Every structure is written in structure tokens, then in C-alpha cells.
mmCIF file of C-alpha atoms in Angstrom:
data_model
loop_
_atom_site.group_PDB
_atom_site.id
_atom_site.type_symbol
_atom_site.label_atom_id
_atom_site.label_comp_id
_atom_site.label_asym_id
_atom_site.label_seq_id
_atom_site.Cartn_x
_atom_site.Cartn_y
_atom_site.Cartn_z
ATOM 1 C CA MET A 24 -69.693 -33.498 -98.510
ATOM 2 C CA SER A 25 -68.505 -33.995 -94.700
ATOM 3 C CA ILE A 26 -69.456 -31.396 -92.057
ATOM 4 C CA SER A 27 -67.046 -31.073 -88.958
ATOM 5 C CA ARG A 28 -68.007 -31.495 -85.246
ATOM 6 C CA HIS A 29 -67.786 -27.485 -84.716
ATOM 7 C CA GLN A 30 -69.631 -27.132 -87.850
ATOM 8 C CA ALA A 31 -72.435 -29.270 -86.706
ATOM 9 C CA VAL A 32 -72.654 -27.607 -83.491
ATOM 10 C CA GLY A 33 -73.071 -23.878 -84.670
ATOM 11 C CA ALA A 34 -75.715 -24.765 -87.162
ATOM 12 C CA TYR A 35 -77.627 -26.687 -84.049
ATOM 13 C CA ARG A 36 -81.024 -25.194 -82.961
ATOM 14 C CA ARG A 37 -82.811 -26.448 -80.155
ATOM 15 C CA TRP A 38 -86.711 -26.687 -81.150
ATOM 16 C CA GLU A 39 -88.943 -24.765 -78.716
ATOM 17 C CA PRO A 40 -92.798 -25.677 -79.667
ATOM 18 C CA ALA A 41 -94.960 -23.050 -80.838
ATOM 19 C CA ASP A 42 -97.156 -21.224 -78.011
ATOM 20 C CA PHE A 43 -100.809 -21.858 -78.535
ATOM 21 C CA ASP A 44 -101.867 -18.888 -76.263
ATOM 22 C CA ASP A 45 -100.688 -16.670 -78.485
ATOM 23 C CA GLU A 46 -103.075 -15.889 -82.198
ATOM 24 C CA ALA A 47 -100.319 -14.606 -83.787
ATOM 25 C CA GLY A 48 -98.668 -17.307 -84.656
ATOM 26 C CA PRO A 49 -95.756 -18.984 -82.809
ATOM 27 C CA ARG A 50 -93.824 -16.458 -80.598
ATOM 28 C CA LYS A 51 -89.712 -16.120 -80.759
ATOM 29 C CA SER A 52 -88.518 -17.649 -77.436
ATOM 30 C CA THR A 53 -87.100 -15.256 -75.509
ATOM 31 C CA ARG A 54 -84.215 -17.806 -73.942
ATOM 32 C CA PRO A 55 -80.642 -16.432 -74.853
ATOM 33 C CA THR A 56 -78.904 -18.604 -77.586
ATOM 34 C CA PRO A 57 -76.042 -20.074 -75.330
ATOM 35 C CA ALA A 58 -72.609 -19.236 -76.755
ATOM 36 C CA PRO A 59 -70.372 -22.006 -78.672
ATOM 37 C CA PRO A 60 -68.228 -24.045 -76.481
ATOM 38 C CA ALA A 61 -64.877 -22.669 -76.618
ATOM 39 C CA PRO A 62 -62.496 -24.968 -78.020
ATOM 40 C CA PRO A 63 -60.639 -26.973 -76.256
ATOM 41 C CA ALA A 64 -57.000 -25.415 -74.963
ATOM 42 C CA ALA A 65 -54.100 -26.620 -75.766
ATOM 43 C CA GLU A 66 -52.288 -28.897 -73.566
ATOM 44 C CA PRO A 67 -48.948 -28.005 -72.226
ATOM 45 C CA ALA A 68 -45.130 -28.874 -73.602
ATOM 46 C CA PRO A 69 -43.941 -32.281 -71.729
ATOM 47 C CA VAL A 70 -41.496 -29.887 -69.180
ATOM 48 C CA ALA A 71 -37.781 -32.024 -69.364
ATOM 49 C CA PRO A 72 -35.363 -33.561 -67.012
ATOM 50 C CA ALA A 73 -33.610 -31.519 -64.490
ATOM 51 C CA ALA A 74 -30.648 -33.115 -65.749
ATOM 52 C CA ALA A 75 -31.627 -33.119 -69.753
ATOM 53 C CA ALA A 76 -31.260 -28.702 -68.380
ATOM 54 C CA LEU A 77 -27.315 -29.226 -67.413
ATOM 55 C CA SER A 78 -24.693 -30.103 -68.727
ATOM 56 C CA LEU A 79 -21.852 -31.608 -66.249
ATOM 57 C CA PRO A 80 -18.276 -31.293 -68.453
ATOM 58 C CA ASP A 81 -16.872 -34.596 -69.510
ATOM 59 C CA ASP A 82 -14.450 -35.528 -66.737
ATOM 60 C CA PHE A 83 -17.481 -35.761 -64.076
ATOM 61 C CA HIS A 84 -17.711 -37.943 -61.372
ATOM 62 C CA LEU A 85 -19.350 -38.508 -58.196
ATOM 63 C CA PRO A 86 -16.468 -38.553 -55.679
ATOM 64 C CA THR A 87 -15.419 -42.092 -54.610
ATOM 65 C CA ALA A 88 -15.609 -43.640 -50.741
ATOM 66 C CA ASP A 89 -11.745 -43.350 -50.349
ATOM 67 C CA GLU A 90 -12.185 -40.110 -51.726
ATOM 68 C CA LEU A 91 -15.265 -39.681 -49.271
ATOM 69 C CA GLU A 92 -13.458 -40.812 -46.524
ATOM 70 C CA ARG A 93 -10.198 -38.260 -46.641
ATOM 71 C CA MET A 94 -12.563 -35.151 -47.360
ATOM 72 C CA HIS A 95 -14.119 -36.504 -44.031
ATOM 73 C CA ASP A 96 -10.813 -36.486 -42.561
ATOM 74 C CA GLU A 97 -9.645 -33.391 -43.486
ATOM 75 C CA ILE A 98 -12.637 -31.768 -42.265
ATOM 76 C CA ARG A 99 -12.141 -33.264 -39.109
ATOM 77 C CA ALA A 100 -8.861 -32.097 -39.215
ATOM 78 C CA THR A 101 -9.649 -28.750 -39.998
ATOM 79 C CA GLY A 102 -11.956 -28.486 -37.697
ATOM 80 C CA LEU A 103 -9.848 -30.254 -34.839
ATOM 81 C CA GLU A 104 -7.500 -26.630 -35.521
ATOM 82 C CA GLU A 105 -9.609 -24.653 -35.336
ATOM 83 C CA GLY A 106 -11.048 -25.657 -32.145
ATOM 84 C CA ARG A 107 -7.249 -26.637 -30.763
ATOM 85 C CA ARG A 108 -6.560 -22.466 -31.615
ATOM 86 C CA GLU A 109 -10.217 -21.036 -29.863
ATOM 87 C CA GLY A 110 -9.285 -23.288 -26.818
ATOM 88 C CA TYR A 111 -5.815 -22.167 -26.959
ATOM 89 C CA ALA A 112 -6.635 -18.058 -27.190
ATOM 90 C CA GLU A 113 -9.317 -18.902 -24.423
ATOM 91 C CA GLY A 114 -7.009 -20.397 -22.193
ATOM 92 C CA LEU A 115 -4.888 -17.840 -22.799
ATOM 93 C CA GLU A 116 -6.480 -16.036 -21.655
ATOM 94 C CA ALA A 117 -7.410 -17.408 -18.885
ATOM 95 C CA GLY A 118 -4.773 -17.781 -17.781
ATOM 96 C CA ARG A 119 -3.621 -14.172 -18.004
ATOM 97 C CA ALA A 120 -6.216 -13.445 -15.979
ATOM 98 C CA GLN A 121 -5.475 -16.171 -13.380
ATOM 99 C CA GLY A 122 -2.344 -15.385 -13.632
ATOM 100 C CA TYR A 123 -2.585 -11.713 -13.249
ATOM 101 C CA ALA A 124 -4.843 -12.204 -10.120
ATOM 102 C CA GLU A 125 -2.228 -14.193 -9.000
ATOM 103 C CA GLY A 126 0.372 -11.501 -9.358
ATOM 104 C CA LYS A 127 -1.632 -9.132 -7.804
ATOM 105 C CA ALA A 128 -2.079 -11.232 -4.853
ATOM 106 C CA ARG A 129 1.305 -11.328 -4.268
ATOM 107 C CA ALA A 130 2.051 -8.170 -4.992
ATOM 108 C CA GLU A 131 -0.522 -6.030 -2.399
ATOM 109 C CA GLU A 132 1.151 -9.239 0.205
ATOM 110 C CA GLU A 133 4.284 -8.300 -0.412
ATOM 111 C CA ALA A 134 3.184 -4.234 -0.584
ATOM 112 C CA ALA A 135 1.795 -5.788 2.780
ATOM 113 C CA ARG A 136 4.930 -6.960 3.719
ATOM 114 C CA LEU A 137 7.592 -4.589 3.404
ATOM 115 C CA ALA A 138 5.381 -1.760 5.204
ATOM 116 C CA THR A 139 5.703 -3.951 7.996
ATOM 117 C CA LEU A 140 9.215 -4.665 7.978
ATOM 118 C CA ALA A 141 8.980 -1.053 7.119
ATOM 119 C CA ASP A 142 7.382 0.316 9.984
ATOM 120 C CA GLY A 143 9.327 -1.895 12.230
ATOM 121 C CA LEU A 144 12.394 -0.512 10.932
ATOM 122 C CA GLU A 145 10.555 3.316 11.637
ATOM 123 C CA GLN A 146 10.537 1.902 15.398
ATOM 124 C CA ALA A 147 13.902 0.161 15.772
ATOM 125 C CA LEU A 148 15.694 3.082 14.268
ATOM 126 C CA SER A 149 13.318 5.926 16.463
ATOM 127 C CA GLN A 150 14.293 3.315 19.445
ATOM 128 C CA LEU A 151 17.736 3.167 18.105
ATOM 129 C CA ASP A 152 17.768 7.076 18.604
ATOM 130 C CA GLY A 153 16.397 7.499 21.559
ATOM 131 C CA GLU A 154 19.351 4.790 22.458
ATOM 132 C CA ILE A 155 21.895 6.920 20.726
ATOM 133 C CA ALA A 156 21.025 10.222 22.484
ATOM 134 C CA GLU A 157 21.019 8.816 25.565
ATOM 135 C CA GLU A 158 24.453 7.387 25.245
ATOM 136 C CA LEU A 159 25.764 11.179 23.810
ATOM 137 C CA MET A 160 23.885 12.630 26.505
ATOM 138 C CA ALA A 161 25.580 9.593 29.223
ATOM 139 C CA LEU A 162 29.463 10.192 27.410
ATOM 140 C CA ALA A 163 28.166 14.394 27.430
ATOM 141 C CA ILE A 164 28.289 14.144 31.414
ATOM 142 C CA GLU A 165 31.172 11.900 31.823
ATOM 143 C CA MET A 166 33.404 14.267 29.767
ATOM 144 C CA ALA A 167 31.646 17.213 31.974
ATOM 145 C CA ARG A 168 32.411 15.217 35.169
ATOM 146 C CA ARG A 169 36.012 14.865 33.699
ATOM 147 C CA MET A 170 36.865 18.528 33.054
ATOM 148 C CA VAL A 171 35.099 19.684 36.422
ATOM 149 C CA ARG A 172 37.607 17.050 38.071
ATOM 150 C CA GLN A 173 40.500 18.084 36.064
ATOM 151 C CA THR A 174 39.888 22.642 36.811
ATOM 152 C CA LEU A 175 39.640 21.309 40.104
ATOM 153 C CA ALA A 176 43.175 19.611 40.427
ATOM 154 C CA ASP A 177 44.692 21.732 37.990
ATOM 155 C CA HIS A 178 43.037 25.246 39.642
ATOM 156 C CA PRO A 179 42.711 24.125 43.185
ATOM 157 C CA GLU A 180 41.814 27.985 44.196
ATOM 158 C CA SER A 181 38.805 28.185 42.209
ATOM 159 C CA ILE A 182 37.930 26.431 46.081
ATOM 160 C CA LEU A 183 37.532 30.339 47.170
ATOM 161 C CA ASP A 184 35.649 31.574 44.122
ATOM 162 C CA THR A 185 33.091 28.828 45.746
ATOM 163 C CA VAL A 186 32.891 29.753 49.456
ATOM 164 C CA ARG A 187 32.889 33.325 47.882
ATOM 165 C CA SER A 188 29.230 32.416 46.839
ATOM 166 C CA ALA A 189 28.047 30.217 49.358
ATOM 167 C CA LEU A 190 28.197 33.473 52.286
ATOM 168 C CA LEU A 191 26.208 35.437 50.078
ATOM 169 C CA GLN A 192 23.729 32.824 50.645
ATOM 170 C CA LEU A 193 23.660 33.246 54.097
ATOM 171 C CA PRO A 194 21.197 36.239 55.555
ATOM 172 C CA GLN A 195 23.696 37.160 58.328
ATOM 173 C CA GLY A 196 27.121 36.088 58.940
ATOM 174 C CA HIS A 197 29.147 33.986 61.445
ATOM 175 C CA ALA A 198 29.174 31.424 60.036
ATOM 176 C CA HIS A 199 30.607 27.862 60.489
ATOM 177 C CA ILE A 200 32.997 26.936 57.077
ATOM 178 C CA GLN A 201 33.901 23.131 56.542
ATOM 179 C CA LEU A 202 36.295 22.539 53.650
ATOM 180 C CA HIS A 203 39.131 19.397 52.632
ATOM 181 C CA PRO A 204 42.116 19.893 54.936
ATOM 182 C CA ASP A 205 43.904 20.970 51.475
ATOM 183 C CA ASP A 206 41.331 23.442 50.326
ATOM 184 C CA LEU A 207 41.439 24.993 54.119
ATOM 185 C CA ALA A 208 44.759 26.042 53.869
ATOM 186 C CA LEU A 209 44.420 27.631 50.611
ATOM 187 C CA VAL A 210 42.024 29.583 51.994
ATOM 188 C CA ARG A 211 43.084 30.566 55.073
ATOM 189 C CA GLU A 212 45.976 32.073 53.187
ATOM 190 C CA HIS A 213 43.636 34.159 50.623
ATOM 191 C CA LEU A 214 40.808 34.766 52.818
ATOM 192 C CA GLY A 215 41.150 34.390 56.500
ATOM 193 C CA ASP A 216 41.310 37.304 58.040
ATOM 194 C CA GLN A 217 38.147 38.880 55.231
ATOM 195 C CA LEU A 218 36.225 35.608 57.169
ATOM 196 C CA ALA A 219 37.664 36.873 60.823
ATOM 197 C CA HIS A 220 36.892 39.878 60.739
ATOM 198 C CA ALA A 221 32.684 38.894 59.499
ATOM 199 C CA GLY A 222 32.731 36.113 62.217
ATOM 200 C CA HIS A 223 33.306 32.876 60.111
ATOM 201 C CA ARG A 224 35.471 29.812 61.455
ATOM 202 C CA LEU A 225 36.914 27.438 59.508
ATOM 203 C CA GLN A 226 36.859 24.161 60.391
ATOM 204 C CA GLU A 227 38.514 21.631 58.148
ATOM 205 C CA ASP A 228 36.907 17.785 57.527
ATOM 206 C CA ALA A 229 38.410 15.341 56.131
ATOM 207 C CA ARG A 230 35.019 13.443 54.871
ATOM 208 C CA LEU A 231 34.684 16.624 52.113
ATOM 209 C CA GLN A 232 36.819 16.459 49.075
ATOM 210 C CA ARG A 233 38.886 18.889 47.040
ATOM 211 C CA GLY A 234 36.217 21.427 45.945
ATOM 212 C CA ASP A 235 33.290 20.522 48.285
ATOM 213 C CA CYS A 236 32.062 23.913 50.622
ATOM 214 C CA ARG A 237 29.145 22.578 53.580
ATOM 215 C CA ILE A 238 28.811 26.167 55.491
ATOM 216 C CA ASP A 239 26.527 25.520 58.797
ATOM 217 C CA ALA A 240 24.871 29.418 60.799
ATOM 218 C CA VAL A 241 22.630 29.988 62.662
ATOM 219 C CA GLY A 242 18.697 29.106 61.124
ATOM 220 C CA ALA A 243 20.536 28.100 57.330
ATOM 221 C CA GLN A 244 22.799 25.939 55.880
ATOM 222 C CA VAL A 245 24.208 25.451 52.314
ATOM 223 C CA ASP A 246 25.238 22.653 50.581
ATOM 224 C CA ALA A 247 27.589 23.997 47.969
ATOM 225 C CA THR A 248 30.055 20.117 47.756
ATOM 226 C CA LEU A 249 30.397 18.842 44.161
ATOM 227 C CA GLU A 250 28.155 16.109 43.796
ATOM 228 C CA THR A 251 25.177 18.487 44.973
ATOM 229 C CA ARG A 252 26.164 21.114 42.435
ATOM 230 C CA TRP A 253 26.497 18.642 40.071
ATOM 231 C CA ARG A 254 22.744 17.661 40.344
ATOM 232 C CA ARG A 255 21.583 20.544 40.601
ATOM 233 C CA VAL A 256 23.436 21.224 37.067
ATOM 234 C CA LEU A 257 21.632 17.740 35.279
ATOM 235 C CA GLU A 258 18.252 18.673 37.203
ATOM 236 C CA SER A 259 18.941 21.831 34.585
ATOM 237 C CA ILE A 260 18.914 20.029 32.029
ATOM 238 C CA GLY A 261 16.545 16.192 32.634
ATOM 239 C CA HIS A 262 18.862 14.538 33.535
ATOM 240 C CA ASP A 263 19.090 13.247 37.699
ATOM 241 C CA ARG A 264 20.223 10.211 37.464
ATOM 242 C CA ALA A 265 23.628 10.584 36.851
ATOM 243 C CA LYS A 266 25.709 10.602 39.884
ATOM 244 C CA TRP A 267 29.099 12.778 40.730
ATOM 245 C CA ASN A 268 30.644 9.702 41.906
ATOM 246 C CA PRO A 269 29.415 6.825 39.565
ATOM 247 C CA PRO A 270 31.044 3.189 40.018
ATOM 248 C CA PRO A 271 33.467 1.977 37.713
ATOM 249 C CA ASP A 272 31.260 0.251 35.180
ATOM 250 C CA GLU A 273 29.206 3.313 35.179
ATOM 251 C CA ALA A 274 32.146 5.410 34.682
ATOM 252 C CA GLY A 275 32.293 5.568 31.042
ATOM 253 C CA ALA A 276 34.922 4.656 29.114
ATOM 254 C CA LEU A 277 36.553 7.905 28.219
ATOM 255 C CA PRO A 278 40.867 7.914 28.339
ATOM 256 C CA SER A 279 41.852 9.202 31.897
#
């Protein structure tokens, strides 16, 4: 009869000597009986290689050197194209910003130049308005002068009103009235008796023009010449530089 190793281990008991000091006989050992050893654990099953766990197709093959080179070229070309597109977009945006800044600067410069031209034009127009106003005033003065001359030529009897107005400025009678010879004859004809009754005397002066009148009295003098009356009229409108008898080059270009 054969005994297995496990049976032999379970049937084994350790012998201990008897305690002779105990008269009642041998005492049982108080030490616990060691438990039988656990059976050995089963060995783990071997793990299959990873290649054995994959199911590869029958037509699977590793890429060749040419295919790897072609794949490298394709990846490189794709990267270059993406970089070109990104660079173009960035360059376009940068160029657009730079163009906007340059265009804005040129527009501001052009606006400043136009503003300067506008200011110059406004000043030129103001100066031109002043020159035109002066020319119009000079033209009006020349027309008035010619109208007065024409009136004196057409109505020489207007010297009578001039003499009457001048005599009204004197405080007393006995005045000495100087006139152009032609005007003197006209005044003597119409006002001779009246002037003689008031004690006034008539005297011709060839230096005077038709329409002029100058009166001298005691302590008073009246200058009723056309030049003096003309200057007074112009002074009232703020133009005292125009003369009654201007030089030919200043008389204007009005037709006679």
C-alpha cells in the first residue's frame, strides 16, 4: 500500500517528551497543532504573443522604401501647401493693414492740402471781392461825375440854385460873388436885380469852371466850386480820394 505525500504530512505528529514533574502522568502539549501547508498554487497559463492575437489580412505588407519616400513627399507637400496658405493669409492681412494705414495717411495729407487750397481760395475770393467792390465804386463815381458834367452842360441854369444855396450860408449881405464868365451872364440875367438890392456884387473869374461859385464876405467865405462839393459828397460815403478832375488814365473807360 502506497502513501501519498499529502497523507504522510497529515498523519505526522510531532513527539514531545512527557513532563516528569507532573505525577498524574504525562500532560498534553498546549502548543497548537500547525495547520497543514496549503497546496501549491497552479502555475499561470503562458500569455500568447501580441502578433498571435491580431488577425491581419492576407494582403497585408509593410511599406517599401519607395512608398515611404512617396509618403514623406506627400506629407511634405501638404505641409508646404498649408504653410503657403497660412502665410498668404497672414501676408494679405498685413498688406491690407499696411495699405489701409498708407491710404489713410495719404488721404489725411490730401485733405490737409485741399484745406490749404480752400483757405487760399477763400482769401483770394475775399481779396477779389474787395477789388471788385473798389472797381465798382470807382465806376459808380466816374458815372456820377459824368452825369453831373452832362447835367451842367444840358442845364446851365443850375448855377442859379448854386448861388442861392451859397448865399444862404452867409450871416449877412454885401457879398462878393465870383463866377465863370458864361455863368456870370446867366446869373445877371436872372438874379441881377435881386442881388443888387441885397448889396451883392458879381465878378467874373476865368479860372473857374462852369458851375463853380466862390463867395467872399466880411469874415466869411463860401467855396461852392464843383471840386469842393464833389469832395464833400465822396467824404460822406467814405471815398475822399476821387478827384473831380482826375488824370486821363484815372478817369475810367466809360464811353463819352
